[in-house]
Amino acid sequence: MGLKPTNQWLKAYTQLEATSNAEAFRKQQNKICEPLMGFFQNAEADIIQDYLIQNGLFVPVKNDPPYIQAWLKKRFLTITEKLYQKFRQKWNGPDIPIFVLPSNERSLELSKWYGGNAGLCYPDKLFLFINSNATAKQVAAVFVHEYSHACRLKHFPKEEQEYQLLDAIILEGIAEYAVRKLLGNAYGNQRLEIIPPETFCSYWEDLISPHLSITRNDAIHDHIMYGGRGIPKNLGYLIGYNLIKQFIKRNTYPISKLLYLPNATFLDVINDIRGHE
Amino acid sequence: MSRHHYDLCCRNIGRPAKIVTHDGQVHRGIIRRVSPSRVFLEPIGGRRNLGGYGIGFFGYGAGLGIGIALGAIATIAFSPFFFW
């Protein structure tokens, strides 16, 4: 497994002409999303396309082949392959297919807060959406974030549809901690910051604690993780990151061990934070 | 392109549509109103969630009240079915 030949899919995409954006969408579906259908259960190419676009894949337009060709020259697959070999060994990580594709460079949200790169990780596959101007360290940041998920998910004792809000909060907290620990504070989700204990406790008691065991199919799950409509942006990520930072203050663990600690181990720190309000 | 999208939306008021904007938002709903600069959808529920864990970025579509700027639209697809 490992790197899948997305460079060849992208070349095939650039070789077909599109006279409208609608044609460019169909071209992306045929050349990039149809080959992915075997990696999803019961999902058609258009459903996969919509979902990947919502998670940061480039939005196809009729005149984008020159941009894709320039992206291909940057050798992002080679950079990712090296990262994969390194972290698979370092973290005893899983052997999964990895798909590296261009990101959406027209999203101000993505460029302002996430360094222009995005990703999506499942227990059995990983996507990276990379900006054409990304540096090797920026590629490493998004790879570390996503591959840390793959490592932790490999050991989850439940099916994906049973994953709960607490699982997501800790997954994202570990991922963002790992990115900053390995690459520095300028990397990772720039909305995340260290918040005072009283703010942490107030969010925890009011918004997180009552919903810890809801599953990801419940609308509240994504509302808390992503925020919006009265909830701070990326609240679930913010809480997860602060929880892991507080945990690391009190316990010394390398990332390779942190990745595999059970959820309950992290929750022990909550009472301690309450005591320091 | 805005003019093209304006005409297309005007011709299809009352039909279910999927609109993808350049910033990666996917909007699904019935076209209810079109102004010279925006199209207003009545959202259709049942978004298919393919799961996974991302970086925190997610392109949710806007609701009826906000409207979608015609100039921000990358593509519009129509369907006679409510299969979303």
Short mmCIF file of C-alpha atoms in Angstrom, two decimals:
data_model
loop_
_atom_site.label_atom_id
_atom_site.label_comp_id
_atom_site.label_asym_id
_atom_site.label_seq_id
_atom_site.Cartn_x
_atom_site.Cartn_y
_atom_site.Cartn_z
CA MET A 1 0.00 0.00 0.00
CA GLY A 2 1.38 3.49 0.77
CA LEU A 3 1.36 6.15 -1.94
CA LYS A 4 -1.23 5.61 -4.67
CA PRO A 5 -0.49 6.93 -8.19
CA THR A 6 -2.53 10.13 -7.92
CA ASN A 7 0.10 11.87 -10.10
CA GLN A 8 -1.01 9.63 -12.98
CA TRP A 9 -4.67 10.36 -12.28
CA LEU A 10 -3.90 14.08 -12.28
CA LYS A 11 -1.97 13.80 -15.56
CA ALA A 12 -4.97 12.08 -17.13
CA TYR A 13 -7.13 14.89 -15.73
CA THR A 14 -4.96 17.58 -17.36
CA GLN A 15 -4.93 15.79 -20.71
CA LEU A 16 -8.69 16.06 -21.12
CA GLU A 17 -10.08 19.39 -22.25
CA ALA A 18 -13.04 21.01 -20.52
CA THR A 19 -15.04 23.79 -22.13
CA SER A 20 -17.00 24.56 -18.95
CA ASN A 21 -16.62 24.17 -15.19
CA ALA A 22 -19.38 21.54 -15.29
CA GLU A 23 -17.19 19.49 -17.65
CA ALA A 24 -14.20 20.01 -15.38
CA PHE A 25 -16.28 18.59 -12.50
CA ARG A 26 -17.16 15.51 -14.55
CA LYS A 27 -13.50 15.14 -15.52
CA GLN A 28 -12.46 15.23 -11.86
CA GLN A 29 -15.14 12.68 -11.03
CA ASN A 30 -13.97 10.32 -13.80
CA LYS A 31 -10.23 10.62 -13.42
CA ILE A 32 -9.81 11.15 -9.67
CA CYS A 33 -12.94 10.07 -7.81
CA GLU A 34 -13.91 6.92 -9.74
CA PRO A 35 -10.59 5.24 -8.89
CA LEU A 36 -11.42 5.98 -5.22
CA MET A 37 -14.76 4.17 -5.25
CA GLY A 38 -13.10 0.87 -4.30
CA PHE A 39 -11.83 2.50 -1.10
CA PHE A 40 -15.27 3.62 0.14
CA GLN A 41 -18.27 1.48 0.92
CA ASN A 42 -21.33 2.20 -1.23
CA ALA A 43 -20.31 5.71 -2.27
CA GLU A 44 -20.60 6.90 -5.86
CA ALA A 45 -17.91 9.08 -7.42
CA ASP A 46 -19.99 12.29 -7.15
CA ILE A 47 -20.61 11.74 -3.43
CA ILE A 48 -16.89 11.16 -2.86
CA GLN A 49 -16.09 14.27 -4.94
CA ASP A 50 -18.41 16.51 -2.93
CA TYR A 51 -17.07 15.23 0.36
CA LEU A 52 -13.40 15.61 -0.60
CA ILE A 53 -14.06 19.14 -1.92
CA GLN A 54 -15.71 20.00 1.41
CA ASN A 55 -12.57 18.73 3.13
CA GLY A 56 -10.13 20.76 1.01
CA LEU A 57 -9.67 19.05 -2.41
CA PHE A 58 -9.26 21.52 -5.31
CA VAL A 59 -12.47 22.72 -6.92
CA PRO A 60 -12.13 21.91 -10.63
CA VAL A 61 -12.49 24.69 -13.19
CA LYS A 62 -12.16 24.57 -16.96
CA ASN A 63 -8.81 26.35 -17.12
CA ASP A 64 -6.94 24.62 -14.28
CA PRO A 65 -4.64 22.14 -16.16
CA PRO A 66 -1.61 24.53 -16.11
CA TYR A 67 -2.00 24.85 -12.34
CA ILE A 68 -2.20 21.06 -11.94
CA GLN A 69 0.86 20.59 -14.16
CA ALA A 70 2.82 23.07 -12.02
CA TRP A 71 1.65 21.21 -8.90
CA LEU A 72 2.89 17.90 -10.34
CA LYS A 73 6.39 19.32 -10.83
CA LYS A 74 6.70 19.94 -7.07
CA ARG A 75 7.09 16.20 -6.34
CA PHE A 76 4.77 16.20 -3.33
CA LEU A 77 4.29 12.43 -3.66
CA THR A 78 8.03 11.85 -3.22
CA ILE A 79 8.10 14.11 -0.13
CA THR A 80 5.09 12.28 1.32
CA GLU A 81 6.58 8.83 0.60
CA LYS A 82 9.64 9.73 2.69
CA LEU A 83 7.46 11.01 5.52
CA TYR A 84 5.36 7.87 5.39
CA GLN A 85 8.38 5.55 5.62
CA LYS A 86 9.82 7.59 8.51
CA PHE A 87 6.69 7.85 10.65
CA ARG A 88 5.43 4.36 9.90
CA GLN A 89 8.59 3.05 11.51
CA LYS A 90 8.84 5.68 14.26
CA TRP A 91 5.24 5.31 15.40
CA ASN A 92 4.75 1.66 14.47
CA GLY A 93 1.98 2.91 12.20
CA PRO A 94 -0.34 1.06 9.84
CA ASP A 95 0.29 0.28 6.18
CA ILE A 96 -2.54 2.14 4.45
CA PRO A 97 -3.14 3.68 1.02
CA ILE A 98 -2.26 7.38 0.81
CA PHE A 99 -3.70 9.77 -1.75
CA VAL A 100 -1.93 13.10 -2.33
CA LEU A 101 -3.89 15.68 -4.34
CA PRO A 102 -3.94 19.47 -4.86
CA SER A 103 -5.79 21.59 -2.31
CA ASN A 104 -8.31 24.37 -2.82
CA GLU A 105 -6.23 27.51 -3.25
CA ARG A 106 -9.27 29.76 -3.61
CA SER A 107 -10.45 29.19 -0.06
CA LEU A 108 -9.39 32.11 2.14
CA GLU A 109 -10.43 30.11 5.21
CA LEU A 110 -8.02 27.30 4.28
CA SER A 111 -5.10 29.61 3.51
CA LYS A 112 -5.61 31.87 6.53
CA TRP A 113 -6.01 29.29 9.28
CA TYR A 114 -4.63 26.00 7.97
CA GLY A 115 -1.59 27.02 5.91
CA GLY A 116 -3.46 26.23 2.68
CA ASN A 117 -3.24 22.47 3.21
CA ALA A 118 -5.80 19.94 4.39
CA GLY A 119 -6.28 16.23 4.87
CA LEU A 120 -8.71 13.50 5.78
CA CYS A 121 -7.92 10.27 7.57
CA TYR A 122 -9.75 6.99 8.03
CA PRO A 123 -8.57 3.83 9.79
CA ASP A 124 -7.83 2.35 6.35
CA LYS A 125 -6.83 5.30 4.11
CA LEU A 126 -5.42 8.79 4.19
CA PHE A 127 -5.85 11.87 1.97
CA LEU A 128 -3.56 14.90 1.80
CA PHE A 129 -4.63 18.04 -0.06
CA ILE A 130 -1.52 20.11 -0.70
CA ASN A 131 -1.14 23.72 -1.85
CA SER A 132 1.14 24.20 -4.88
CA ASN A 133 3.33 26.57 -2.85
CA ALA A 134 3.63 24.29 0.18
CA THR A 135 7.07 23.84 1.71
CA ALA A 136 8.38 20.41 2.77
CA LYS A 137 7.68 21.38 6.42
CA GLN A 138 4.08 22.31 5.60
CA VAL A 139 3.59 18.95 3.90
CA ALA A 140 5.11 17.31 6.98
CA ALA A 141 2.70 19.22 9.25
CA VAL A 142 -0.42 18.00 7.51
CA PHE A 143 1.02 14.49 7.15
CA VAL A 144 1.86 14.29 10.87
CA HIS A 145 -1.64 15.49 11.77
CA GLU A 146 -3.39 12.93 9.59
CA TYR A 147 -1.08 9.96 10.06
CA SER A 148 -1.28 10.35 13.84
CA HIS A 149 -5.01 9.68 13.38
CA ALA A 150 -4.31 6.53 11.36
CA CYS A 151 -2.02 5.22 14.13
CA ARG A 152 -4.51 5.86 16.94
CA LEU A 153 -7.51 4.63 14.95
CA LYS A 154 -5.72 1.36 14.18
CA HIS A 155 -6.07 0.43 17.83
CA PHE A 156 -9.62 1.66 18.41
CA PRO A 157 -11.71 -1.21 19.71
CA LYS A 158 -14.85 -0.17 17.82
CA GLU A 159 -16.37 0.38 14.39
CA GLU A 160 -16.07 3.80 12.77
CA GLN A 161 -19.78 4.63 13.11
CA GLU A 162 -19.46 4.10 16.87
CA TYR A 163 -16.72 6.72 17.34
CA GLN A 164 -17.78 9.33 19.88
CA LEU A 165 -17.14 13.03 20.47
CA LEU A 166 -14.53 12.22 23.13
CA ASP A 167 -12.65 10.06 20.61
CA ALA A 168 -12.59 12.95 18.12
CA ILE A 169 -11.49 15.53 20.70
CA ILE A 170 -8.56 13.41 21.86
CA LEU A 171 -7.59 12.38 18.32
CA GLU A 172 -7.44 16.01 17.21
CA GLY A 173 -5.71 17.13 20.38
CA ILE A 174 -2.93 14.58 19.94
CA ALA A 175 -2.60 15.47 16.24
CA GLU A 176 -2.23 19.20 16.89
CA TYR A 177 0.16 18.62 19.79
CA ALA A 178 2.32 16.35 17.59
CA VAL A 179 2.42 18.93 14.77
CA ARG A 180 3.62 21.71 17.08
CA LYS A 181 6.03 19.49 18.99
CA LEU A 182 7.70 18.28 15.78
CA LEU A 183 7.45 21.36 13.56
CA GLY A 184 6.81 24.38 15.77
CA ASN A 185 3.92 26.64 16.72
CA ALA A 186 3.73 28.23 13.26
CA TYR A 187 2.32 24.94 11.95
CA GLY A 188 -1.07 23.31 12.46
CA ASN A 189 -4.47 24.93 12.90
CA GLN A 190 -3.70 28.57 13.73
CA ARG A 191 -7.05 29.07 15.48
CA LEU A 192 -5.83 26.90 18.32
CA GLU A 193 -4.21 28.60 21.28
CA ILE A 194 -3.59 27.94 24.93
CA ILE A 195 -6.68 29.00 26.88
CA PRO A 196 -6.85 29.76 30.65
CA PRO A 197 -8.05 26.93 32.92
CA GLU A 198 -11.30 28.77 33.73
CA THR A 199 -12.15 29.12 30.03
CA PHE A 200 -11.29 25.46 29.43
CA CYS A 201 -13.50 24.37 32.36
CA SER A 202 -16.37 26.56 31.27
CA TYR A 203 -16.37 25.09 27.74
CA TRP A 204 -15.89 21.59 29.14
CA GLU A 205 -18.80 21.79 31.59
CA ASP A 206 -21.24 23.63 29.33
CA LEU A 207 -20.61 22.24 25.85
CA ILE A 208 -18.39 19.17 25.91
CA SER A 209 -19.11 17.09 28.99
CA PRO A 210 -22.88 16.65 28.34
CA HIS A 211 -22.13 15.30 24.84
CA LEU A 212 -18.99 13.19 25.32
CA SER A 213 -20.60 9.95 24.24
CA ILE A 214 -22.59 11.16 21.25
CA THR A 215 -21.55 9.47 18.02
CA ARG A 216 -20.39 11.24 14.91
CA ASN A 217 -23.68 10.78 13.09
CA ASP A 218 -25.33 13.12 15.60
CA ALA A 219 -25.32 16.69 14.23
CA ILE A 220 -24.03 17.99 17.60
CA HIS A 221 -20.78 16.09 17.05
CA ASP A 222 -19.67 18.14 14.05
CA HIS A 223 -21.21 21.33 15.46
CA ILE A 224 -18.88 21.07 18.46
CA MET A 225 -15.85 19.95 16.45
CA TYR A 226 -16.14 22.60 13.74
CA GLY A 227 -18.03 25.30 15.65
CA GLY A 228 -20.24 28.02 14.19
CA ARG A 229 -23.78 29.16 15.10
CA GLY A 230 -22.83 30.37 18.57
CA ILE A 231 -20.04 27.87 19.20
CA PRO A 232 -16.38 29.00 18.80
CA LYS A 233 -14.75 27.86 15.57
CA ASN A 234 -13.02 24.47 15.90
CA LEU A 235 -14.06 24.18 19.58
CA GLY A 236 -13.49 20.41 19.67
CA TYR A 237 -9.97 20.87 18.31
CA LEU A 238 -9.27 23.71 20.75
CA ILE A 239 -10.40 21.67 23.75
CA GLY A 240 -8.50 18.59 22.56
CA TYR A 241 -5.29 20.53 22.06
CA ASN A 242 -5.53 22.17 25.49
CA LEU A 243 -6.35 18.86 27.15
CA ILE A 244 -3.26 17.21 25.66
CA LYS A 245 -1.06 20.19 26.55
CA GLN A 246 -2.24 20.02 30.16
CA PHE A 247 -1.69 16.26 30.20
CA ILE A 248 1.86 16.63 28.85
CA LYS A 249 2.64 19.21 31.53
CA ARG A 250 1.99 16.54 34.15
CA ASN A 251 3.18 13.41 32.33
CA THR A 252 6.20 12.80 30.13
CA TYR A 253 5.36 10.70 27.12
CA PRO A 254 6.97 10.60 23.67
CA ILE A 255 4.48 10.99 20.81
CA SER A 256 4.98 7.33 19.90
CA LYS A 257 3.44 6.36 23.28
CA LEU A 258 0.94 9.22 23.54
CA LEU A 259 -0.71 8.04 20.33
CA TYR A 260 -1.83 4.80 21.90
CA LEU A 261 -2.94 5.86 25.41
CA PRO A 262 -6.62 5.15 26.18
CA ASN A 263 -9.06 8.08 26.42
CA ALA A 264 -9.54 7.59 30.17
CA THR A 265 -5.86 8.34 30.82
CA PHE A 266 -6.31 11.86 29.47
CA LEU A 267 -9.53 12.50 31.36
CA ASP A 268 -7.70 12.14 34.69
CA VAL A 269 -6.23 15.57 34.08
CA ILE A 270 -9.64 17.30 34.01
CA ASN A 271 -10.07 17.22 37.80
CA ASP A 272 -6.59 18.60 38.16
CA ILE A 273 -7.38 21.52 35.83
CA ARG A 274 -10.58 22.18 37.81
CA GLY A 275 -8.50 22.41 40.99
CA HIS A 276 -6.30 25.12 39.42
CA GLU A 277 -9.11 27.38 38.28
CA MET B 1 -20.11 33.63 -15.58
CA SER B 2 -22.33 35.42 -13.04
CA ARG B 3 -24.80 36.31 -15.81
CA HIS B 4 -24.84 32.67 -16.95
CA HIS B 5 -25.51 31.49 -13.39
CA TYR B 6 -28.16 34.18 -12.91
CA ASP B 7 -30.06 33.04 -16.02
CA LEU B 8 -29.63 29.38 -15.09
CA CYS B 9 -30.99 29.93 -11.56
CA CYS B 10 -33.92 32.07 -12.81
CA ARG B 11 -34.92 29.31 -15.21
CA ASN B 12 -34.81 26.72 -12.45
CA ILE B 13 -36.63 28.32 -9.51
CA GLY B 14 -38.39 25.58 -7.55
CA ARG B 15 -35.96 22.83 -8.61
CA PRO B 16 -33.51 21.00 -6.36
CA ALA B 17 -29.93 21.96 -7.09
CA LYS B 18 -26.43 21.35 -5.89
CA ILE B 19 -24.18 24.40 -6.00
CA VAL B 20 -20.43 24.18 -5.40
CA THR B 21 -18.62 27.45 -4.73
CA HIS B 22 -14.95 28.16 -5.41
CA ASP B 23 -14.15 28.14 -1.69
CA GLY B 24 -15.14 24.47 -1.41
CA GLN B 25 -18.64 24.79 0.02
CA VAL B 26 -21.27 22.38 -1.24
CA HIS B 27 -24.83 23.72 -1.00
CA ARG B 28 -27.85 21.52 -1.62
CA GLY B 29 -31.39 22.81 -1.76
CA ILE B 30 -34.36 24.04 -3.74
CA ILE B 31 -33.86 27.35 -5.56
CA ARG B 32 -36.39 29.75 -4.05
CA ARG B 33 -35.22 33.21 -5.09
CA VAL B 34 -32.62 34.85 -7.30
CA SER B 35 -31.36 38.43 -7.06
CA PRO B 36 -28.92 40.04 -9.53
CA SER B 37 -26.04 39.04 -7.23
CA ARG B 38 -27.23 36.08 -5.13
CA VAL B 39 -29.23 32.86 -5.24
CA PHE B 40 -31.23 31.71 -2.21
CA LEU B 41 -31.73 28.01 -1.51
CA GLU B 42 -34.08 26.23 0.82
CA PRO B 43 -31.67 23.64 2.22
CA ILE B 44 -32.41 19.94 1.73
CA GLY B 45 -31.34 17.80 4.67
CA GLY B 46 -29.70 14.39 4.61
CA ARG B 47 -26.14 15.40 3.78
CA ARG B 48 -24.11 12.25 3.19
CA ASN B 49 -21.32 12.13 5.74
CA LEU B 50 -18.44 9.92 4.65
CA GLY B 51 -16.76 10.23 8.06
CA GLY B 52 -13.02 10.40 8.60
CA TYR B 53 -11.04 13.01 10.54
CA GLY B 54 -9.79 16.22 8.92
CA ILE B 55 -7.88 19.29 10.03
CA GLY B 56 -10.91 21.33 11.10
CA PHE B 57 -11.77 22.80 7.70
CA PHE B 58 -15.17 21.83 6.32
CA GLY B 59 -17.17 23.45 3.53
CA TYR B 60 -20.70 23.57 4.89
CA GLY B 61 -23.26 25.06 2.57
CA ALA B 62 -25.11 28.22 3.65
CA GLY B 63 -28.77 28.25 4.58
CA LEU B 64 -31.69 30.10 2.97
CA GLY B 65 -31.15 33.39 4.77
CA ILE B 66 -27.59 34.03 3.66
CA GLY B 67 -27.77 33.26 -0.05
CA ILE B 68 -24.89 32.36 -2.32
CA ALA B 69 -23.00 35.02 -4.29
CA LEU B 70 -23.42 34.24 -7.99
CA GLY B 71 -19.81 35.24 -8.62
CA ALA B 72 -18.58 32.61 -6.14
CA ILE B 73 -20.25 29.69 -7.94
CA ALA B 74 -18.01 27.13 -9.63
CA THR B 75 -20.81 24.87 -10.85
CA ILE B 76 -24.54 24.16 -10.50
CA ALA B 77 -26.09 20.73 -11.01
CA PHE B 78 -29.81 20.02 -11.13
CA SER B 79 -31.57 16.81 -10.30
CA PRO B 80 -35.20 15.79 -10.56
CA PHE B 81 -34.67 13.56 -7.53
CA PHE B 82 -34.27 14.25 -3.83
CA PHE B 83 -31.57 11.63 -3.50
CA TRP B 84 -29.35 13.68 -1.20
#
